[in-house]
Each structure stands twice: as structure tokens, then as C-alpha cells.
Short mmCIF file of C-alpha atoms and ligand atoms in Angstrom, two decimals:
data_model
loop_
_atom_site.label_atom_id
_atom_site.label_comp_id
_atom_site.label_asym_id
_atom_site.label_seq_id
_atom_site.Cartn_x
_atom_site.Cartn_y
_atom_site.Cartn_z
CA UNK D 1 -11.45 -19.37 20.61
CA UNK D 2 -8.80 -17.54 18.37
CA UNK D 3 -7.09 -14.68 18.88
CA UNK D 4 -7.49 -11.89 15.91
CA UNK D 5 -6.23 -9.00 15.45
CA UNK D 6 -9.39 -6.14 14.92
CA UNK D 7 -8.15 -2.52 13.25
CA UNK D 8 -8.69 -0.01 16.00
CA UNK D 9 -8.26 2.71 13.84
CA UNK D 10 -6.15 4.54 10.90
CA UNK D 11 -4.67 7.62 9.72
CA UNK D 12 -2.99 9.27 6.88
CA UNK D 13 -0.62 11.87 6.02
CA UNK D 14 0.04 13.64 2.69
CA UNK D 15 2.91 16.54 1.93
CA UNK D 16 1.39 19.49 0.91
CA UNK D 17 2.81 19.92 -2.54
CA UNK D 18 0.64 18.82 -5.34
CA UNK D 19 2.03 17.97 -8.64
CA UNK D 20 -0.37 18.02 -11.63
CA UNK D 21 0.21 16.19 -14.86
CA UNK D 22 0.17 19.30 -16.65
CA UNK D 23 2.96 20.28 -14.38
CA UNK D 24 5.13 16.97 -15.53
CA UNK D 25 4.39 17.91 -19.15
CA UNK D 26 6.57 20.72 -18.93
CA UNK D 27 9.47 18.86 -17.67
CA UNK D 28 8.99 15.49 -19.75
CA UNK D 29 7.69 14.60 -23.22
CA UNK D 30 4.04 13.39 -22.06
CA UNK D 31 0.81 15.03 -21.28
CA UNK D 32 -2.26 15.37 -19.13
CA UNK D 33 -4.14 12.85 -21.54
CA UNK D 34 -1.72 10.21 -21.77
CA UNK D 35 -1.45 9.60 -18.15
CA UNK D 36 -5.22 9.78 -17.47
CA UNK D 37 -5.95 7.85 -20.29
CA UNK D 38 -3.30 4.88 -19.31
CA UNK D 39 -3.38 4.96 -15.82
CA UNK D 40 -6.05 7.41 -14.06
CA UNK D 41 -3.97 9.65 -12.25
CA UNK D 42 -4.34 13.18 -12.09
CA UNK D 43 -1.58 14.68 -9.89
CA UNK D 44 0.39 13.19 -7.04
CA UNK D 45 1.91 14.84 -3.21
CA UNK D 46 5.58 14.96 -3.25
CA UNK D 47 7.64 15.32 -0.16
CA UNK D 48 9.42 18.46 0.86
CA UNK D 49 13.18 19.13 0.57
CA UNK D 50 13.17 18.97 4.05
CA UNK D 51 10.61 16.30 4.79
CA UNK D 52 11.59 12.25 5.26
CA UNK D 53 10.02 8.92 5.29
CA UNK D 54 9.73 9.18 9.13
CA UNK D 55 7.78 12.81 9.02
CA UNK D 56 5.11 11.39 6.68
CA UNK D 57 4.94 8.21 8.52
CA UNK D 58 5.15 10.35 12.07
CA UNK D 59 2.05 12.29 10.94
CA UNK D 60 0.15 9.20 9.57
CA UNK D 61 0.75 7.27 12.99
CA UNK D 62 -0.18 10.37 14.94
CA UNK D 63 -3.65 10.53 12.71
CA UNK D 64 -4.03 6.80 13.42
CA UNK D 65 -3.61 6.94 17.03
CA UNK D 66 -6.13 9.91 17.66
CA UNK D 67 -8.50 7.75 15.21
CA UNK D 68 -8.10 4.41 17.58
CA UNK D 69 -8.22 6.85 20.78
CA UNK D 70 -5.60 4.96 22.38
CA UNK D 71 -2.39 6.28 23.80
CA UNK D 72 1.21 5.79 22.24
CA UNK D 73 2.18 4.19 25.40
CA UNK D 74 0.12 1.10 24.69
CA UNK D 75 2.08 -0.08 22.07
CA UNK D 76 4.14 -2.91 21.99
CA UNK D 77 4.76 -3.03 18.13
CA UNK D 78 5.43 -0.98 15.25
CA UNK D 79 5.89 -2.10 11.41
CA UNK D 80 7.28 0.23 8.91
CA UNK D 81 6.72 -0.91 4.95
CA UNK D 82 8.90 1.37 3.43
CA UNK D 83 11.39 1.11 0.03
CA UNK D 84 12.29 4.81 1.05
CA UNK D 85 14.30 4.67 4.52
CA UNK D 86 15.10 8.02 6.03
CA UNK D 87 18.92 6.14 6.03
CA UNK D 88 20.04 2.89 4.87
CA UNK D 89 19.68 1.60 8.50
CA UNK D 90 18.28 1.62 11.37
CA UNK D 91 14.99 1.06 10.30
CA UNK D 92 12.51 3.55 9.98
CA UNK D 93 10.37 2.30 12.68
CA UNK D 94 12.60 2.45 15.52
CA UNK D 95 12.89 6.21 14.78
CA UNK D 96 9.08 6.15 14.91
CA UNK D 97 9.07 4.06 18.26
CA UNK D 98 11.22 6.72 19.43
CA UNK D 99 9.50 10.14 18.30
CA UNK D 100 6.36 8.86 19.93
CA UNK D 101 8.20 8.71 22.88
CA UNK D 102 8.82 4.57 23.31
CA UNK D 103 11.31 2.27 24.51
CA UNK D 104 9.65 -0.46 25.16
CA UNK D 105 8.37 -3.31 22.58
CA UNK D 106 10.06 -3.57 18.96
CA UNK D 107 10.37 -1.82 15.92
CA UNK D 108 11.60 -2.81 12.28
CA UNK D 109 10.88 -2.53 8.58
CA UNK D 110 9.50 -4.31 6.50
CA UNK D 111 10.51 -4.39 2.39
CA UNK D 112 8.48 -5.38 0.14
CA UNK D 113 7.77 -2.62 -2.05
CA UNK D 114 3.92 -1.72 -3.61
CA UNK D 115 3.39 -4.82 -1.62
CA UNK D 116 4.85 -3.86 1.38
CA UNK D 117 1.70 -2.77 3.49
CA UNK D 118 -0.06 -6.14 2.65
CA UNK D 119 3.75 -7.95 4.65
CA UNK D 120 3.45 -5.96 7.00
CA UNK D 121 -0.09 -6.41 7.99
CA UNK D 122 0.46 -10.10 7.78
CA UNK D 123 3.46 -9.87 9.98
CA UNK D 124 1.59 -8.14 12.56
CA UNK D 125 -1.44 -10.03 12.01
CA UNK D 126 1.32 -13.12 13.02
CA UNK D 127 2.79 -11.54 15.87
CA UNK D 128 -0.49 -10.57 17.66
CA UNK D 129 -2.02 -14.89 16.78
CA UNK D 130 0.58 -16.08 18.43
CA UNK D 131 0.38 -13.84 21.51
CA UNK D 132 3.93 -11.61 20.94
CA UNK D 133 2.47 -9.03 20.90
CA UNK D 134 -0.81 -6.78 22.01
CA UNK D 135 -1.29 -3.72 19.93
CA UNK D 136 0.50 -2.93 16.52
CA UNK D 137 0.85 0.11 14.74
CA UNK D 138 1.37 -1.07 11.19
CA UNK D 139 2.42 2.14 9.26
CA UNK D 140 3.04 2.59 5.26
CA UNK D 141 4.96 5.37 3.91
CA UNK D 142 7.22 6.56 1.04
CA UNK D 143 9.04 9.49 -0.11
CA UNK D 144 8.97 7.66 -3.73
CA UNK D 145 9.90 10.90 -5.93
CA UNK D 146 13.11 10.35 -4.40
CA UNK D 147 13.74 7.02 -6.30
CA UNK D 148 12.47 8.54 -9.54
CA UNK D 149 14.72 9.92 -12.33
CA UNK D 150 12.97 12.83 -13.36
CA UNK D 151 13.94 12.61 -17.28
CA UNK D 152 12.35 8.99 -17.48
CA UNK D 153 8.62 9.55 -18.48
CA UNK D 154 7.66 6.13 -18.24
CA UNK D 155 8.74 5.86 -14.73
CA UNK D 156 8.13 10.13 -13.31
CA UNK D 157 4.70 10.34 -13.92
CA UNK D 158 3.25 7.01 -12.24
CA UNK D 159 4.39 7.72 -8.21
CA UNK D 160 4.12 9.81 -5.70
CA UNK D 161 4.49 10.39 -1.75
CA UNK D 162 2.80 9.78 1.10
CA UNK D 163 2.04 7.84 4.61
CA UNK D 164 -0.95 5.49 5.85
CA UNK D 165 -1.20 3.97 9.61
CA UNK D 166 -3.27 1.29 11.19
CA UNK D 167 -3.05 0.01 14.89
CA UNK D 168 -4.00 -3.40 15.42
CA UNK D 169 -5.16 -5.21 18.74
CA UNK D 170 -5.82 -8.50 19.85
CA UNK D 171 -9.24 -9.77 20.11
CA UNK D 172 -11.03 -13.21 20.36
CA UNK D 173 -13.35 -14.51 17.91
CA UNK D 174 -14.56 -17.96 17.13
CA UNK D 175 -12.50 -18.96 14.12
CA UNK D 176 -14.42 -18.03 11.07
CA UNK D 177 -15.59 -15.44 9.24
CA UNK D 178 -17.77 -13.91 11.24
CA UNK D 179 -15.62 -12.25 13.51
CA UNK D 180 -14.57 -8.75 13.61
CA UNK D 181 -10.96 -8.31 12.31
CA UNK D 182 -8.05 -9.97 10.12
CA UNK D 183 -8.94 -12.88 8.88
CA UNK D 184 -5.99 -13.63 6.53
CA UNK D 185 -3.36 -13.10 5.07
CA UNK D 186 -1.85 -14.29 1.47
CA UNK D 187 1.68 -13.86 0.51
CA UNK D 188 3.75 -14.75 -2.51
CA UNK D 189 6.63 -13.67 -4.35
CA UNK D 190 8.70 -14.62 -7.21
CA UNK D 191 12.59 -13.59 -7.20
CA UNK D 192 12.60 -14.37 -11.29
CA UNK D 193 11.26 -10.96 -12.13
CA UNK D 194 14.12 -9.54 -9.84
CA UNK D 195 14.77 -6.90 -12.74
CA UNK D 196 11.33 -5.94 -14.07
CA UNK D 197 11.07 -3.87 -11.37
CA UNK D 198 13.84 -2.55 -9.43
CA UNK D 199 15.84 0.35 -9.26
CA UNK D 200 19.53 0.31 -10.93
CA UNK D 201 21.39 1.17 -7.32
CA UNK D 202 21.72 0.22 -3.95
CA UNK D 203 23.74 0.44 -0.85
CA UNK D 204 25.56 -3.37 -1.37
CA UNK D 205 26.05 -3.09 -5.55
CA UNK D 206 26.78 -0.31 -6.58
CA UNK D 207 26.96 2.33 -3.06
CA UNK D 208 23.85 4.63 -4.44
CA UNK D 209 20.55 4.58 -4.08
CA UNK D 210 19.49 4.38 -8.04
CA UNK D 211 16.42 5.13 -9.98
CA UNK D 212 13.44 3.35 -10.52
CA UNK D 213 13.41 1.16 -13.69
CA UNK D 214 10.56 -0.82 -14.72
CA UNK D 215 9.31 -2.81 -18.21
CA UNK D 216 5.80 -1.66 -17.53
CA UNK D 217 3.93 -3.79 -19.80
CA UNK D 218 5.80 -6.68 -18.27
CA UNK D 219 4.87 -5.63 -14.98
CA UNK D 220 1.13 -4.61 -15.79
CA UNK D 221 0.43 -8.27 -17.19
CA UNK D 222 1.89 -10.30 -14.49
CA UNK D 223 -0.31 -7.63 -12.20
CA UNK D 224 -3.21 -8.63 -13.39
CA UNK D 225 -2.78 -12.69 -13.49
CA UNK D 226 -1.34 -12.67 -10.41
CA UNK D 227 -3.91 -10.59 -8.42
CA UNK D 228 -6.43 -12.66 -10.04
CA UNK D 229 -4.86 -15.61 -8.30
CA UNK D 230 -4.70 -14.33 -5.37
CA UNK D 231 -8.19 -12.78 -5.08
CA UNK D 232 -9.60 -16.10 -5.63
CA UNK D 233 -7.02 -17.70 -2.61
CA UNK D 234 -8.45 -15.34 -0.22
CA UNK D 235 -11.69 -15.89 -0.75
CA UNK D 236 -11.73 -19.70 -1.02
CA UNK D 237 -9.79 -19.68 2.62
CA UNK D 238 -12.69 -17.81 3.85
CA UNK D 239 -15.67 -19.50 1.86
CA UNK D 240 -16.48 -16.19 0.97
CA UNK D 241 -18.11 -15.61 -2.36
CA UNK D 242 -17.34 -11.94 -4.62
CA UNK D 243 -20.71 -10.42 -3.50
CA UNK D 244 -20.05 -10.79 -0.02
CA UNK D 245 -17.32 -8.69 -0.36
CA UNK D 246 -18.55 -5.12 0.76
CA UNK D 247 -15.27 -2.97 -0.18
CA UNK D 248 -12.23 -4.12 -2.29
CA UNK D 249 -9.27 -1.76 -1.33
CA UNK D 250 -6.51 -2.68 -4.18
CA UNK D 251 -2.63 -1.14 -4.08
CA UNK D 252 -3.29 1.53 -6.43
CA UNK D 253 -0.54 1.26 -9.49
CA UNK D 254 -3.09 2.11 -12.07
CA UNK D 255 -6.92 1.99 -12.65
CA UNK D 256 -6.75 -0.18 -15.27
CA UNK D 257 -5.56 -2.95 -13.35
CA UNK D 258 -7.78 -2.40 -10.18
CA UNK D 259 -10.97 -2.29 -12.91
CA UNK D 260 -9.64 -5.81 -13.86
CA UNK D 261 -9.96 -7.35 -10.60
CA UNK D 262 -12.94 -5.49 -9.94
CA UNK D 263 -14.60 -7.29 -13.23
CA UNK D 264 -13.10 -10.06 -11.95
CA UNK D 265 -15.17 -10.34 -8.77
CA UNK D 266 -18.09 -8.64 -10.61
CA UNK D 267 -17.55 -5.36 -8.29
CA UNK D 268 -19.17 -2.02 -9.20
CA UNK D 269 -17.06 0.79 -9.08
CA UNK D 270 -19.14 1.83 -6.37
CA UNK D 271 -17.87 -0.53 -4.22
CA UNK D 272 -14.09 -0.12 -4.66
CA UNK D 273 -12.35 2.60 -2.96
CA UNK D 274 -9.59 4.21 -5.11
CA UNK D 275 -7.17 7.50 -4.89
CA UNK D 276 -5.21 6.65 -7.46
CA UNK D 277 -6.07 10.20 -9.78
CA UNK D 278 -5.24 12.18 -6.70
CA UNK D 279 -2.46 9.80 -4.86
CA UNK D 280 -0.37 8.18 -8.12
CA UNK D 281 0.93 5.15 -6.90
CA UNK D 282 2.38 5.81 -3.27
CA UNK D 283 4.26 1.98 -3.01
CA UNK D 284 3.79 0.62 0.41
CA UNK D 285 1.57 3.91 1.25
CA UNK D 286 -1.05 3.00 -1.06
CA UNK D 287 -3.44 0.77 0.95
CA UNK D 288 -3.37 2.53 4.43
CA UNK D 289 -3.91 5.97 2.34
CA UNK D 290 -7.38 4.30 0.55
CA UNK D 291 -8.07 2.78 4.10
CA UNK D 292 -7.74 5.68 5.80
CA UNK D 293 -9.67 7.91 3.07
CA UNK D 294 -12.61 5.41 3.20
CA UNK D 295 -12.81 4.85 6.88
CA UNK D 296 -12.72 8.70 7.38
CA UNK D 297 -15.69 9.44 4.88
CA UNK D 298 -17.58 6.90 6.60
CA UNK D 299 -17.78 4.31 3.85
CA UNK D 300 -16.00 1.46 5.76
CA UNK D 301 -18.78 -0.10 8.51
CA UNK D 302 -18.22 -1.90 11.19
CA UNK D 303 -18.68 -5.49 10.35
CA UNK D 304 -17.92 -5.32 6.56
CA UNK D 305 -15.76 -7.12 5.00
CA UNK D 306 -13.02 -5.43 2.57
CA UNK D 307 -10.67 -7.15 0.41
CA UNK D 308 -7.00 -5.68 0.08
CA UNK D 309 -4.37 -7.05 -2.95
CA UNK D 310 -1.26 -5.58 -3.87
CA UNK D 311 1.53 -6.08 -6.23
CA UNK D 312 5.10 -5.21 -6.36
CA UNK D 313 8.64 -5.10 -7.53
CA UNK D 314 10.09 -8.66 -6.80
CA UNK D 315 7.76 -9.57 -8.04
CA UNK D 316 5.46 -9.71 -4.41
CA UNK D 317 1.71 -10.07 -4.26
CA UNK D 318 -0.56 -10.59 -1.73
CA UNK D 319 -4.29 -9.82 -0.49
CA UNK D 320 -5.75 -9.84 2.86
CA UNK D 321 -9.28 -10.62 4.05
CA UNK D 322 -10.52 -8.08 7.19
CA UNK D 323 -13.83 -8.12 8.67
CA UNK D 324 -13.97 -4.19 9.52
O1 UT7 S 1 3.07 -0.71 -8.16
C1 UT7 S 1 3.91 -1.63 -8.74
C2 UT7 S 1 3.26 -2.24 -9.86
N1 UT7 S 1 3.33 -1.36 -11.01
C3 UT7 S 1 2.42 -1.49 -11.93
O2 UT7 S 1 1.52 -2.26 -11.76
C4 UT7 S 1 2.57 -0.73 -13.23
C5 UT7 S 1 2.18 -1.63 -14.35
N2 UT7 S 1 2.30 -1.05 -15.67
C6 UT7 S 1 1.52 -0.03 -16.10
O3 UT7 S 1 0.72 0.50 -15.34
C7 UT7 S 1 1.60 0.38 -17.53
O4 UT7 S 1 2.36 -0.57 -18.26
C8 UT7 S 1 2.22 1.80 -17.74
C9 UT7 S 1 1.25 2.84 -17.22
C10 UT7 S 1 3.53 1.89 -17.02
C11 UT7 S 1 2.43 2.05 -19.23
O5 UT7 S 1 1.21 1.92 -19.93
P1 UT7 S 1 1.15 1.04 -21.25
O6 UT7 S 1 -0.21 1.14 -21.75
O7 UT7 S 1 1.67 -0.33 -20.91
O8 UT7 S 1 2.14 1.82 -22.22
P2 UT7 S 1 3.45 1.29 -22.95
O9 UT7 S 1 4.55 1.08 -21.98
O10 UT7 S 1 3.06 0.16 -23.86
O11 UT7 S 1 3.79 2.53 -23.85
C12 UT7 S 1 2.95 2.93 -24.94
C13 UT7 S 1 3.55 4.14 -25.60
C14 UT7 S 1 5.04 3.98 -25.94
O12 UT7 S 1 5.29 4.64 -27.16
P3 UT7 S 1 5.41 3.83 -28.55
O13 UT7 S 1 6.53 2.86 -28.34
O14 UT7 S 1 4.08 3.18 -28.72
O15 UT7 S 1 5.69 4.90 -29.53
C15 UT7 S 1 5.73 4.71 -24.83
O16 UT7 S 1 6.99 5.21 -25.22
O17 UT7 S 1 3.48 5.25 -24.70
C16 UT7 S 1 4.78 5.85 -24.59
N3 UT7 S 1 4.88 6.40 -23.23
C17 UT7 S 1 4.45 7.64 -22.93
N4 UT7 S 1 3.87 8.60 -23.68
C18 UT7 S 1 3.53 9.74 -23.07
C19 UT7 S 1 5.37 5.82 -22.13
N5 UT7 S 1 5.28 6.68 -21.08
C20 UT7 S 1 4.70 7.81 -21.57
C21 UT7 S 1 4.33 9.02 -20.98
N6 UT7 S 1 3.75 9.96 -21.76
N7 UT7 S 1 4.52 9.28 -19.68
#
């Protein structure tokens, strides 16, 4: 027997302002065509004045918890991926723990930027294998706009904001692929592209929070190699072949990039789930947010498998392998 961890449910949460590219054009030199040409989006949420990290994340969890039907109560774990904290510490998900009303288990971030959902998963995944821990809510969010400088137009026009929330549980299966839940994870990084995607600040250099700065082609290659890589990795560890796959739910950074791992593994776009024209790229959000869209519209099916890869500042990457 092994001990899995199966996805009881998920939610989402996105701030009610919409941003258009049309709307960006007025403040920066680009347009409407540009960005949907290069990357697919459309318009993004952005966060309230007033509205955190947490809120979006609150909401999400909230979504995910009337999805599973469980009670907060039966938690004993809760993951926050998150490059936006509401502070630079404590982490974001001990202020979760404690707005849905918790003080037992653990709480704590995880950082790991567009990547960050993919960590965190794994981390959970971890903690529930080797019996620490019961039920997980593994939550996603970002207020991104807030790391964005707003006169860069190679940077403003790619993100946006939102929250996405699983809960995990144990379960037992038999040790391969056929049973219900996660059935791995694959994590890498590389700390030599430290400055191809970062932002120019932080709370131990230079005491701000800085902007987003990124050499997008630089970025955009090593995307596509790397998710390649790992794609393949996942599936050989589960002698799975590409057209067993039933869903592949990429980090959405830009469509070009998921349509190259879709050709990759031969995928119609019928079969992938993206948000990218109506989400931007969300960071750590990114996953949960497709997850949650594609669960709720009833194209995830019990039993399915679905594919997740993301790619990050770091540079991170990884994918993960669940049996829905
Ligand atoms: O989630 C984390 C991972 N992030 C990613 O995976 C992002 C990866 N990178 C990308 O998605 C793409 O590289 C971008 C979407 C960021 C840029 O697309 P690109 O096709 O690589 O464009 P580029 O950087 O080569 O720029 C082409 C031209 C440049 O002008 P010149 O030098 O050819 O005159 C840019 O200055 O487009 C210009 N440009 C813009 N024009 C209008 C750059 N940004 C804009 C803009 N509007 N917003």
C-alpha cells in the first residue's frame, strides 16, 4: 500500500477589477495587438487598494473548502505560494490558518515564484506520504500588479492578480498509476539565472520591495527547453505515454510557450486548459486558477490524469503528475 494524497476539491478567487489591454495602451507605449499577438492575453484582475494577498487567498480557500465539503476544522496543513506577502513576515498562511478560525496544525509559505504552486503541491504531497500530516489546503495567490512598475511595458502588460486553492487528503492506493491522486512531483531550479528574472528590491538588499525586471526572450527560451525536460521526467516516472494524458494544465506566462509543450506531447488545444487571455500570468496563482476553472466547468473527471508544469524566476521548474 502507499499513502497518496487525492485533491478533494478547489476554488478560486479573482478581484473584481478588470484591466483590458486597450486600457494599458493608454498608459504605456503598446497596444491591444501586440500583446495578443505575443502572448494571448486579453485583460487581467488587479487587486483593490484595499485588498491583500491574504483576501484573495481567504476567498480562494473558502471556494475550495465548500468545493471539498469538508470543514476548516479538519485541517492540519496549509501552504501559501506567494512572491506577494501581505508583510515581509509572518507568512501568509498563518494569517490564513487564523482567519479560518485555526490553531492547530502548521502554516508557512512557500517561494518559488510562477513556480510556486507546483513547490507547494510537492511539499504537501511530502508531508501527507510520510504521514505528517492528514488534510492540506495548498493555496496560490498574488497581488502581482504590486511588483510591477507601471512605465515598463515589457514587464506591465504580462501579470495580473489573483488566488487558486486545493485541499489535499490522504488516501491509499497501490503504488502506480492507477490510483486516484498525486502521483509525483518534479522539481528543479537553477540559481545561475538569479537575475533574468527578479525584481531590483527586497527587504535584505536594498529595504524595498522593487519592481519586476525580466530579459524576456532569455526567459521565454529557457521556458520552453526546460519544460520540455521536465514533461518528459514526469511521464517516464509514471510510464505514461503523451496520449494518456487527458488534460495538461501549464503555469500560464504566455500561449506561445504552453502551445510548445502542447506540440510537444502532440496535445490538441482541446485538451489543454488555459486562462491566460482572461488571467495574464497570475505567478504562483496560475495553476490552482486553470484547476479550479476546469474542475468547475466540469472538464476535469474523476480518474483522469492531468499534467501540471510551471516555470519561474530563479530560474524554478517543475511538473506534477495527478490522477484526478
Ligand atoms: O512566468 C514566468 C515566466 N515568464 C515567462 O515565461 C515570460 C517569457 N517571455 C515572454 O513571454 C516573451 O519574451 C515576452 C512576451 C516577454 C516578449 O515577447 P518577445 O516576442 O520575446 O518580444 P521581445 O522582447 O523580443 O520584443 C520585441 C519588440 C521589441 O522592440 P524592438 O527592439 O524589436 O524594436 C520590444 O521593445 O517588442 C517591443 N515590446 C513591446 N511592444 C509593444 C516589448 N514589450 C512591448 C509591449 N508593447 N508591451
Amino acid at each position: 500500500m502507499t499513502r497518496r494524497s487525492v485533491i478533494l476539491g478547489c476554488g478560486s478567487y479573482l478581484p473584481a477589477t478588470i484591466v483590458t489591454n486597450d486600457d494599458l495602451a493608454k498608459r504605456v507605449d503598446t497596444s491591444d495587438e501586440w500583446i495578443r499577438r505575443r502572448t494571448g492575453i486579453r485583460s487581467r484582475h488587479i487587486a483593490a487598494h484595499d485588498e491583500t494577498t491574504s483576501d484573495l487567498a481567504l476567498a480562494a480557500a473558502h471556494d475550495a473548502l465548500n468545493n471539498a465539503g469538508i470543514n476548516a476544522d479538519t485541517l492540519d496543513m496549509i501552504v501559501v505560494a506567494t512572491t506577494t506577502p501581505d508583510n515581509t513576515f509572518p507568512a501568509t498562511a498563518v494569517k490564513i490558518q487564523a482567519a479560518l478560525g485555526l490553531s492547530h496544525g502548521f502554516a508557512f509559505d512557500v517561494q518559488a515564484v510562477c513556480s510556486g504552486f507546483v513547490y507547494a503541491l510537492a511539499v504537501a504531497d511530502n508531508f501527507i506520504r510520510v504521514g505528517q500530516a492528514k488534510r492540506a489546503l495548498v493555496i496560490g495567490a498574488e497581488t502581482f500588479s504590486r511588483l510591477l512598475d507601471w512605465n515598463d511595458r515589457t514587464t506591465c502588460v504580462l501579470f495580473g492578480d489573483g488566488a487558486g486553492a486545493i485541499i489535499l487528503e490522504a488516501s491509499t492506493g497501490i503504488g502506480d498509476s492507477s490510483d486516484r491522486g498525486i502521483l509525483s512531483t518534479h522539481l528543479h531550479s537553477d540559481g545561475h539565472h538569479y537575475n533574468s528574472l527578479c525584481t531590483n528590491g527586497g527587504p535584505g538588499s536594498t529595504g524595498t520591495v522593487g519592481h519586476v525586471r525580466m530579459e524576456g526572450q532569455e526567459v521565454f527560451r529557457h521556458a520552453v527547453k526546460h519544460l520540455s525536460e521536465v514533461v518528459d521526467e514526469a511521464l517516464a516516472t509514471n510510464n505514461l505515454t503523451p496520449d494518456q494524458i487527458n488534460w495538461l494544465v501549464p503555469h500560464q506566462a504566455n500561449q506561445r510557450i504552453i502551445d510548445g509543450t502542447a506540440k510537444k506531447l502532440n496535445m490538441p488545444p482541446e485538451r489543454v486548459v488555459t486562462t491566460i487571455a482572461d488571467h495574464a500570468n497570475t505567478s504562483a496563482a496560475s495553476i490552482p486558477l486553470a484547476l479550479a476553472t476546469a474542475a468547475k466547468d466540469g472538464r476535469l473527471k474523476q480518474g483522469q490524469i492531468v499534467l501540471l508544469d510551471a516555470m519561474g524566476g530563479g530560474f524554478t521548474w517543475g511538473a506534477a503528475v495527478v490522477r484526478w
